[in-house]
Structure formats: structure tokens, C-alpha cells
Amino acid sequence: MSGSETEAERRRRRARFLRELAEARELRDRVQPRRAKAARLRHAMRMRTFRW
């Protein structure tokens, strides 16, 4: 790791990355609502199925 980069800069870049990721996911959900809904349901079923 470079010493010139501060913790704040790293956090800011991470925050921007996460925000862009969330926006991309949201956009994909808008473009393919049916598939997104199916994926959510599948995920919910998986969470219910594997409860330890």
C-alpha cells in the first residue's frame, strides 16, 4: 500500500464504489423487473431452506 493515500481517501473511494454498485443494481432491477423479482424470491427461498 502506498503511504501517500490517506484513510479518508480510501474510505471515500470505497463509498463511491458501493454507491455506484447500488445504482447499477437498481438500474438492472428497473430494466429487468421480472428477473430481479424472481432472483429475490429464489434468494428468500434459499435463506428459508438453509436455516441452521
mmCIF file of N, CA and C in Angstrom, residues 15-48:
data_model
loop_
_atom_site.group_PDB
_atom_site.id
_atom_site.type_symbol
_atom_site.label_atom_id
_atom_site.label_comp_id
_atom_site.label_asym_id
_atom_site.label_seq_id
_atom_site.Cartn_x
_atom_site.Cartn_y
_atom_site.Cartn_z
ATOM 1 N N ALA A 15 -16.744 4.289 -0.620
ATOM 2 C CA ALA A 15 -18.129 4.744 -0.555
ATOM 3 C C ALA A 15 -18.672 4.997 -1.967
ATOM 4 N N ARG A 16 -17.832 5.623 -2.804
ATOM 5 C CA ARG A 16 -18.276 5.892 -4.167
ATOM 6 C C ARG A 16 -18.499 4.591 -4.926
ATOM 7 N N PHE A 17 -17.601 3.633 -4.740
ATOM 8 C CA PHE A 17 -17.729 2.343 -5.403
ATOM 9 C C PHE A 17 -19.027 1.653 -4.987
ATOM 10 N N LEU A 18 -19.310 1.652 -3.681
ATOM 11 C CA LEU A 18 -20.521 0.999 -3.190
ATOM 12 C C LEU A 18 -21.776 1.686 -3.719
ATOM 13 N N ARG A 19 -21.731 3.034 -3.782
ATOM 14 C CA ARG A 19 -22.880 3.770 -4.293
ATOM 15 C C ARG A 19 -23.116 3.438 -5.767
ATOM 16 N N GLU A 20 -22.042 3.377 -6.548
ATOM 17 C CA GLU A 20 -22.173 3.052 -7.965
ATOM 18 C C GLU A 20 -22.685 1.628 -8.144
ATOM 19 N N LEU A 21 -22.216 0.728 -7.288
ATOM 20 C CA LEU A 21 -22.668 -0.652 -7.351
ATOM 21 C C LEU A 21 -24.174 -0.727 -7.081
ATOM 22 N N ALA A 22 -24.632 0.004 -6.067
ATOM 23 C CA ALA A 22 -26.051 0.013 -5.717
ATOM 24 C C ALA A 22 -26.876 0.593 -6.866
ATOM 25 N N GLU A 23 -26.358 1.668 -7.478
ATOM 26 C CA GLU A 23 -27.077 2.275 -8.604
ATOM 27 C C GLU A 23 -27.172 1.311 -9.769
ATOM 28 N N ALA A 24 -26.090 0.598 -10.037
ATOM 29 C CA ALA A 24 -26.081 -0.361 -11.142
ATOM 30 C C ALA A 24 -27.099 -1.463 -10.893
ATOM 31 N N ARG A 25 -27.161 -1.942 -9.636
ATOM 32 C CA ARG A 25 -28.112 -2.999 -9.306
ATOM 33 C C ARG A 25 -29.539 -2.492 -9.455
ATOM 34 N N GLU A 26 -29.773 -1.262 -9.010
ATOM 35 C CA GLU A 26 -31.095 -0.655 -9.108
ATOM 36 C C GLU A 26 -31.519 -0.517 -10.572
ATOM 37 N N LEU A 27 -30.579 -0.054 -11.391
ATOM 38 C CA LEU A 27 -30.855 0.114 -12.818
ATOM 39 C C LEU A 27 -31.199 -1.225 -13.450
ATOM 40 N N ARG A 28 -30.434 -2.264 -13.092
ATOM 41 C CA ARG A 28 -30.686 -3.585 -13.648
ATOM 42 C C ARG A 28 -32.069 -4.082 -13.227
ATOM 43 N N ASP A 29 -32.434 -3.800 -11.970
ATOM 44 C CA ASP A 29 -33.752 -4.212 -11.489
ATOM 45 C C ASP A 29 -34.866 -3.502 -12.250
ATOM 46 N N ARG A 30 -34.625 -2.227 -12.602
ATOM 47 C CA ARG A 30 -35.629 -1.485 -13.361
ATOM 48 C C ARG A 30 -35.747 -2.027 -14.774
ATOM 49 N N VAL A 31 -34.607 -2.382 -15.361
ATOM 50 C CA VAL A 31 -34.600 -2.874 -16.734
ATOM 51 C C VAL A 31 -35.211 -4.269 -16.810
ATOM 52 N N GLN A 32 -34.925 -5.112 -15.817
ATOM 53 C CA GLN A 32 -35.444 -6.478 -15.833
ATOM 54 C C GLN A 32 -36.185 -6.774 -14.531
ATOM 55 N N PRO A 33 -37.331 -6.131 -14.330
ATOM 56 C CA PRO A 33 -38.044 -6.285 -13.053
ATOM 57 C C PRO A 33 -38.447 -7.723 -12.763
ATOM 58 N N ARG A 34 -38.859 -8.459 -13.813
ATOM 59 C CA ARG A 34 -39.322 -9.828 -13.579
ATOM 60 C C ARG A 34 -38.179 -10.712 -13.090
ATOM 61 N N ARG A 35 -37.032 -10.579 -13.753
ATOM 62 C CA ARG A 35 -35.893 -11.405 -13.353
ATOM 63 C C ARG A 35 -35.409 -11.034 -11.963
ATOM 64 N N ALA A 36 -35.427 -9.730 -11.657
ATOM 65 C CA ALA A 36 -34.985 -9.270 -10.347
ATOM 66 C C ALA A 36 -35.910 -9.836 -9.266
ATOM 67 N N LYS A 37 -37.210 -9.830 -9.549
ATOM 68 C CA LYS A 37 -38.168 -10.344 -8.580
ATOM 69 C C LYS A 37 -37.962 -11.837 -8.379
ATOM 70 N N ALA A 38 -37.740 -12.546 -9.473
ATOM 71 C CA ALA A 38 -37.504 -13.985 -9.394
ATOM 72 C C ALA A 38 -36.250 -14.269 -8.566
ATOM 73 N N ALA A 39 -35.210 -13.478 -8.793
ATOM 74 C CA ALA A 39 -33.968 -13.669 -8.057
ATOM 75 C C ALA A 39 -34.183 -13.412 -6.564
ATOM 76 N N ARG A 40 -34.982 -12.389 -6.253
ATOM 77 C CA ARG A 40 -35.276 -12.091 -4.850
ATOM 78 C C ARG A 40 -36.030 -13.248 -4.202
ATOM 79 N N LEU A 41 -37.020 -13.772 -4.909
ATOM 80 C CA LEU A 41 -37.790 -14.883 -4.374
ATOM 81 C C LEU A 41 -36.909 -16.104 -4.175
ATOM 82 N N ARG A 42 -36.048 -16.362 -5.160
ATOM 83 C CA ARG A 42 -35.138 -17.501 -5.073
ATOM 84 C C ARG A 42 -34.220 -17.351 -3.867
ATOM 85 N N HIS A 43 -33.722 -16.131 -3.688
ATOM 86 C CA HIS A 43 -32.838 -15.851 -2.562
ATOM 87 C C HIS A 43 -33.581 -16.063 -1.236
ATOM 88 N N ALA A 44 -34.827 -15.603 -1.177
ATOM 89 C CA ALA A 44 -35.628 -15.755 0.038
ATOM 90 C C ALA A 44 -35.842 -17.241 0.346
ATOM 91 N N MET A 45 -36.140 -18.018 -0.692
ATOM 92 C CA MET A 45 -36.342 -19.446 -0.503
ATOM 93 C C MET A 45 -35.066 -20.091 0.028
ATOM 94 N N ARG A 46 -33.937 -19.685 -0.541
ATOM 95 C CA ARG A 46 -32.660 -20.244 -0.117
ATOM 96 C C ARG A 46 -32.396 -19.919 1.353
ATOM 97 N N MET A 47 -32.710 -18.673 1.746
ATOM 98 C CA MET A 47 -32.479 -18.272 3.125
ATOM 99 C C MET A 47 -33.384 -19.065 4.059
ATOM 100 N N ARG A 48 -34.621 -19.340 3.620
ATOM 101 C CA ARG A 48 -35.541 -20.105 4.447
ATOM 102 C C ARG A 48 -35.109 -21.567 4.535
#
